[in-house]
Amino acid sequence: MFDRHEVGEQAILVHVEFQQEGEREDLDELEMLVSSAGVNALKVVTASRQSPHPKFFVGSGKAEEIASVVQACCADIVIFNHSLSPSQERNLEHLFQCRVLDRTGLILDIFAQRARTHEGKLQVELAQLRHLSTRLIRGWTHLERQKGGIGLRGPGETQLETDRRLLRARIKQILKRLAKVQSQREQGRRSRQRNEVPTISLVGYTNAGKSTLFNTITGAEVYAADQLFATLDATLRKIRLQDVGSAILADTVGFIRHLPHDLVAAFKATLQETKEADLQIHVIDAADERRKENIEQVYEVLKEIEADEVPQLLVYNKIDKLENVAPRIDRDQDGLPIAVWLSARDGAGNDLLMQALSERLAQSVMQCRLNIPAVHGRFRGELYQMKFITNEQYSEEGGWLVDIRIPSVQWRRLVKYNGVEIEKFIVSH
């Protein structure tokens, strides 16, 4: 059913240059993805178009050219650096007489190879099944309708319909398992909140050096390699910070431009660590010439998973590849650290990062007194449920005077969901 290509296959790469910025992809990135998937790229075919062709994506003339290249090179697979519709994929396969894989399918395949934990495998399988649900017809066009036995005469159910039914059942089963995993993660987060242990999440473009930095800080042995999507499974480790005490550092999956929506949905439980963090360390490859575009792509994904309001500390990694750049901390006008320049591989500047984290987290907890009117009992209930209330007494107006200790990011979230009027409840800091 999954119809995955074998590692080590011979591939023809297809890259189309579009005029619209939103549809453009990076050819170098495609070559890195293909290398990460273990595929041997024989040749790259490039084209230029204003918009995708509805039938072949690249236009009939270019499609014929690719077909002749496939035949000449005896390629096993053609990989497009773009997302193809199911009909475009089928039309191209019929013309090329070999497998066709789009960018989304390639990323899913890399994820399938790299998933190690039970949760990671479930998440990848869910994303694959959702992607495949629209492409099932490819495997079963040669089969006719199944015939019933005695007493079951009739047209029966096509093999395609059977597989769609089985696929829906499997998706339902995986979602139930992932819901259980999510509730376990939620339990762990609530426990950390009760114990007032701040969480720091590593985010960044894939291959920016997040896992190397994670290993350097925590002494862990998370798999780190110079390839795209080396890390898939979220890993949590405890670290100690001066003036803060214990904190939890989370290493998460790297982002990429046009990250498939199925993957974002499937990795919701893992990405929740990023959303619920008190601080994000945004790791940036300082030596990458596409640095600015990569930063924008990370912000886009964070916005998509509603994690764009969490405070960030920028970490410019791989300064060992730059000339005349020494480890340093950049600060804003109030003296608060906003960026750290370091080399995770050499360990240069790691002490500055720990210093910056201590300074940022020491200021990230908000203590104040609120005067909550009686009509806002639900908001008081939320505070109680999240264990943020340290003291309470009734007010003369019939409401409540409560003392709270809450991470600043959680307070901003409460303001967003309950309306800005709750900021008027603050009596004193």
mmCIF file of N, CA, C and O in Angstrom, residues 326-367:
data_model
loop_
_atom_site.group_PDB
_atom_site.id
_atom_site.type_symbol
_atom_site.label_atom_id
_atom_site.label_comp_id
_atom_site.label_asym_id
_atom_site.label_seq_id
_atom_site.Cartn_x
_atom_site.Cartn_y
_atom_site.Cartn_z
ATOM 1 N N ALA A 326 33.458 36.475 16.711
ATOM 2 C CA ALA A 326 33.731 35.889 18.025
ATOM 3 C C ALA A 326 32.413 35.679 18.779
ATOM 4 O O ALA A 326 31.406 36.346 18.486
ATOM 5 N N PRO A 327 32.386 34.742 19.744
ATOM 6 C CA PRO A 327 31.171 34.546 20.544
ATOM 7 C C PRO A 327 30.797 35.830 21.274
ATOM 8 O O PRO A 327 31.668 36.523 21.814
ATOM 9 N N ARG A 328 29.501 36.146 21.257
ATOM 10 C CA ARG A 328 29.048 37.376 21.935
ATOM 11 C C ARG A 328 27.550 37.295 22.229
ATOM 12 O O ARG A 328 26.847 36.447 21.694
ATOM 13 N N ILE A 329 27.086 38.219 23.098
ATOM 14 C CA ILE A 329 25.652 38.358 23.388
ATOM 15 C C ILE A 329 25.193 39.711 22.853
ATOM 16 O O ILE A 329 25.807 40.744 23.155
ATOM 17 N N ASP A 330 24.144 39.720 22.039
ATOM 18 C CA ASP A 330 23.530 40.981 21.598
ATOM 19 C C ASP A 330 22.379 41.299 22.549
ATOM 20 O O ASP A 330 21.587 40.409 22.897
ATOM 21 N N ARG A 331 22.270 42.562 22.966
ATOM 22 C CA ARG A 331 21.233 42.960 23.919
ATOM 23 C C ARG A 331 20.351 44.057 23.334
ATOM 24 O O ARG A 331 20.770 44.805 22.456
ATOM 25 N N ASP A 332 19.106 44.151 23.875
ATOM 26 C CA ASP A 332 18.211 45.228 23.437
ATOM 27 C C ASP A 332 18.498 46.485 24.241
ATOM 28 O O ASP A 332 19.428 46.513 25.064
ATOM 29 N N GLN A 333 17.686 47.534 24.056
ATOM 30 C CA GLN A 333 17.943 48.825 24.720
ATOM 31 C C GLN A 333 17.795 48.737 26.242
ATOM 32 O O GLN A 333 18.333 49.575 26.984
ATOM 33 N N ASP A 334 17.065 47.702 26.740
ATOM 34 C CA ASP A 334 16.916 47.530 28.193
ATOM 35 C C ASP A 334 17.987 46.612 28.774
ATOM 36 O O ASP A 334 17.959 46.288 29.970
ATOM 37 N N GLY A 335 18.906 46.159 27.931
ATOM 38 C CA GLY A 335 19.984 45.290 28.401
ATOM 39 C C GLY A 335 19.626 43.819 28.448
ATOM 40 O O GLY A 335 20.400 42.993 28.956
ATOM 41 N N LEU A 336 18.459 43.454 27.896
ATOM 42 C CA LEU A 336 18.016 42.062 27.901
ATOM 43 C C LEU A 336 18.637 41.308 26.723
ATOM 44 O O LEU A 336 18.612 41.809 25.601
ATOM 45 N N PRO A 337 19.196 40.110 26.939
ATOM 46 C CA PRO A 337 19.795 39.347 25.824
ATOM 47 C C PRO A 337 18.750 38.994 24.760
ATOM 48 O O PRO A 337 17.670 38.506 25.092
ATOM 49 N N ILE A 338 19.051 39.278 23.499
ATOM 50 C CA ILE A 338 18.131 38.930 22.405
ATOM 51 C C ILE A 338 18.773 37.950 21.421
ATOM 52 O O ILE A 338 18.076 37.254 20.685
ATOM 53 N N ALA A 339 20.120 37.873 21.419
ATOM 54 C CA ALA A 339 20.808 36.955 20.498
ATOM 55 C C ALA A 339 22.163 36.555 21.066
ATOM 56 O O ALA A 339 22.814 37.337 21.761
ATOM 57 N N VAL A 340 22.548 35.305 20.777
ATOM 58 C CA VAL A 340 23.864 34.797 21.190
ATOM 59 C C VAL A 340 24.551 34.226 19.953
ATOM 60 O O VAL A 340 23.930 33.485 19.187
ATOM 61 N N TRP A 341 25.820 34.575 19.771
ATOM 62 C CA TRP A 341 26.610 34.043 18.649
ATOM 63 C C TRP A 341 27.559 33.002 19.219
ATOM 64 O O TRP A 341 28.344 33.287 20.136
ATOM 65 N N LEU A 342 27.507 31.758 18.661
ATOM 66 C CA LEU A 342 28.329 30.678 19.216
ATOM 67 C C LEU A 342 28.606 29.602 18.172
ATOM 68 O O LEU A 342 28.091 29.655 17.055
ATOM 69 N N SER A 343 29.396 28.618 18.585
ATOM 70 C CA SER A 343 29.633 27.429 17.757
ATOM 71 C C SER A 343 29.349 26.205 18.624
ATOM 72 O O SER A 343 30.124 25.899 19.536
ATOM 73 N N ALA A 344 28.247 25.533 18.361
ATOM 74 C CA ALA A 344 27.853 24.373 19.163
ATOM 75 C C ALA A 344 28.854 23.240 19.013
ATOM 76 O O ALA A 344 29.133 22.501 19.963
ATOM 77 N N ARG A 345 29.442 23.105 17.831
ATOM 78 C CA ARG A 345 30.389 22.008 17.578
ATOM 79 C C ARG A 345 31.674 22.186 18.388
ATOM 80 O O ARG A 345 32.192 21.235 18.966
ATOM 81 N N ASP A 346 32.193 23.424 18.444
ATOM 82 C CA ASP A 346 33.434 23.699 19.183
ATOM 83 C C ASP A 346 33.181 23.992 20.655
ATOM 84 O O ASP A 346 34.107 23.973 21.466
ATOM 85 N N GLY A 347 31.929 24.330 20.991
ATOM 86 C CA GLY A 347 31.616 24.692 22.383
ATOM 87 C C GLY A 347 31.907 26.150 22.689
ATOM 88 O O GLY A 347 31.709 26.615 23.815
ATOM 89 N N ALA A 348 32.382 26.914 21.692
ATOM 90 C CA ALA A 348 32.702 28.333 21.899
ATOM 91 C C ALA A 348 31.416 29.144 22.063
ATOM 92 O O ALA A 348 30.561 29.125 21.182
ATOM 93 N N GLY A 349 31.276 29.825 23.181
ATOM 94 C CA GLY A 349 30.110 30.679 23.422
ATOM 95 C C GLY A 349 28.980 29.995 24.171
ATOM 96 O O GLY A 349 27.955 30.633 24.460
ATOM 97 N N ASN A 350 29.149 28.713 24.530
ATOM 98 C CA ASN A 350 28.079 28.020 25.263
ATOM 99 C C ASN A 350 27.843 28.628 26.648
ATOM 100 O O ASN A 350 26.716 28.652 27.140
ATOM 101 N N ASP A 351 28.932 29.109 27.281
ATOM 102 C CA ASP A 351 28.784 29.756 28.593
ATOM 103 C C ASP A 351 27.958 31.032 28.468
ATOM 104 O O ASP A 351 27.171 31.370 29.366
ATOM 105 N N LEU A 352 28.117 31.738 27.334
ATOM 106 C CA LEU A 352 27.323 32.962 27.104
ATOM 107 C C LEU A 352 25.844 32.618 26.931
ATOM 108 O O LEU A 352 24.965 33.365 27.379
ATOM 109 N N LEU A 353 25.570 31.473 26.285
ATOM 110 C CA LEU A 353 24.180 31.043 26.107
ATOM 111 C C LEU A 353 23.535 30.750 27.456
ATOM 112 O O LEU A 353 22.400 31.171 27.704
ATOM 113 N N MET A 354 24.253 30.031 28.331
ATOM 114 C CA MET A 354 23.713 29.714 29.661
ATOM 115 C C MET A 354 23.451 30.998 30.452
ATOM 116 O O MET A 354 22.448 31.113 31.156
ATOM 117 N N GLN A 355 24.342 31.970 30.300
ATOM 118 C CA GLN A 355 24.168 33.264 30.980
ATOM 119 C C GLN A 355 22.919 33.983 30.457
ATOM 120 O O GLN A 355 22.109 34.500 31.231
ATOM 121 N N ALA A 356 22.758 33.984 29.131
ATOM 122 C CA ALA A 356 21.601 34.647 28.507
ATOM 123 C C ALA A 356 20.291 33.969 28.923
ATOM 124 O O ALA A 356 19.288 34.637 29.188
ATOM 125 N N LEU A 357 20.302 32.615 28.981
ATOM 126 C CA LEU A 357 19.098 31.870 29.391
ATOM 127 C C LEU A 357 18.712 32.222 30.827
ATOM 128 O O LEU A 357 17.534 32.407 31.137
ATOM 129 N N SER A 358 19.713 32.297 31.704
ATOM 130 C CA SER A 358 19.458 32.649 33.111
ATOM 131 C C SER A 358 18.819 34.028 33.214
ATOM 132 O O SER A 358 17.850 34.218 33.942
ATOM 133 N N GLU A 359 19.368 34.985 32.462
ATOM 134 C CA GLU A 359 18.842 36.357 32.504
ATOM 135 C C GLU A 359 17.406 36.418 31.974
ATOM 136 O O GLU A 359 16.559 37.095 32.544
ATOM 137 N N ARG A 360 17.162 35.696 30.863
ATOM 138 C CA ARG A 360 15.820 35.741 30.265
ATOM 139 C C ARG A 360 14.776 35.064 31.152
ATOM 140 O O ARG A 360 13.673 35.575 31.336
ATOM 141 N N LEU A 361 15.105 33.880 31.700
ATOM 142 C CA LEU A 361 14.122 33.136 32.486
ATOM 143 C C LEU A 361 13.891 33.744 33.858
ATOM 144 O O LEU A 361 12.804 33.611 34.427
ATOM 145 N N ALA A 362 14.912 34.417 34.413
ATOM 146 C CA ALA A 362 14.744 35.064 35.720
ATOM 147 C C ALA A 362 13.690 36.160 35.634
ATOM 148 O O ALA A 362 13.016 36.477 36.625
ATOM 149 N N GLN A 363 13.502 36.737 34.437
ATOM 150 C CA GLN A 363 12.522 37.805 34.251
ATOM 151 C C GLN A 363 11.201 37.301 33.673
ATOM 152 O O GLN A 363 10.286 38.081 33.433
ATOM 153 N N SER A 364 11.123 35.992 33.439
ATOM 154 C CA SER A 364 9.946 35.493 32.715
ATOM 155 C C SER A 364 8.767 35.118 33.610
ATOM 156 O O SER A 364 7.737 34.691 33.125
ATOM 157 N N VAL A 365 8.939 35.253 34.956
ATOM 158 C CA VAL A 365 7.834 34.929 35.863
ATOM 159 C C VAL A 365 7.215 36.222 36.378
ATOM 160 O O VAL A 365 7.906 37.136 36.810
ATOM 161 N N MET A 366 5.884 36.290 36.321
ATOM 162 C CA MET A 366 5.156 37.505 36.696
ATOM 163 C C MET A 366 4.404 37.241 38.012
ATOM 164 O O MET A 366 3.693 36.245 38.144
ATOM 165 N N GLN A 367 4.605 38.106 39.013
ATOM 166 C CA GLN A 367 3.882 38.000 40.284
ATOM 167 C C GLN A 367 3.061 39.270 40.471
ATOM 168 O O GLN A 367 3.590 40.369 40.382
#
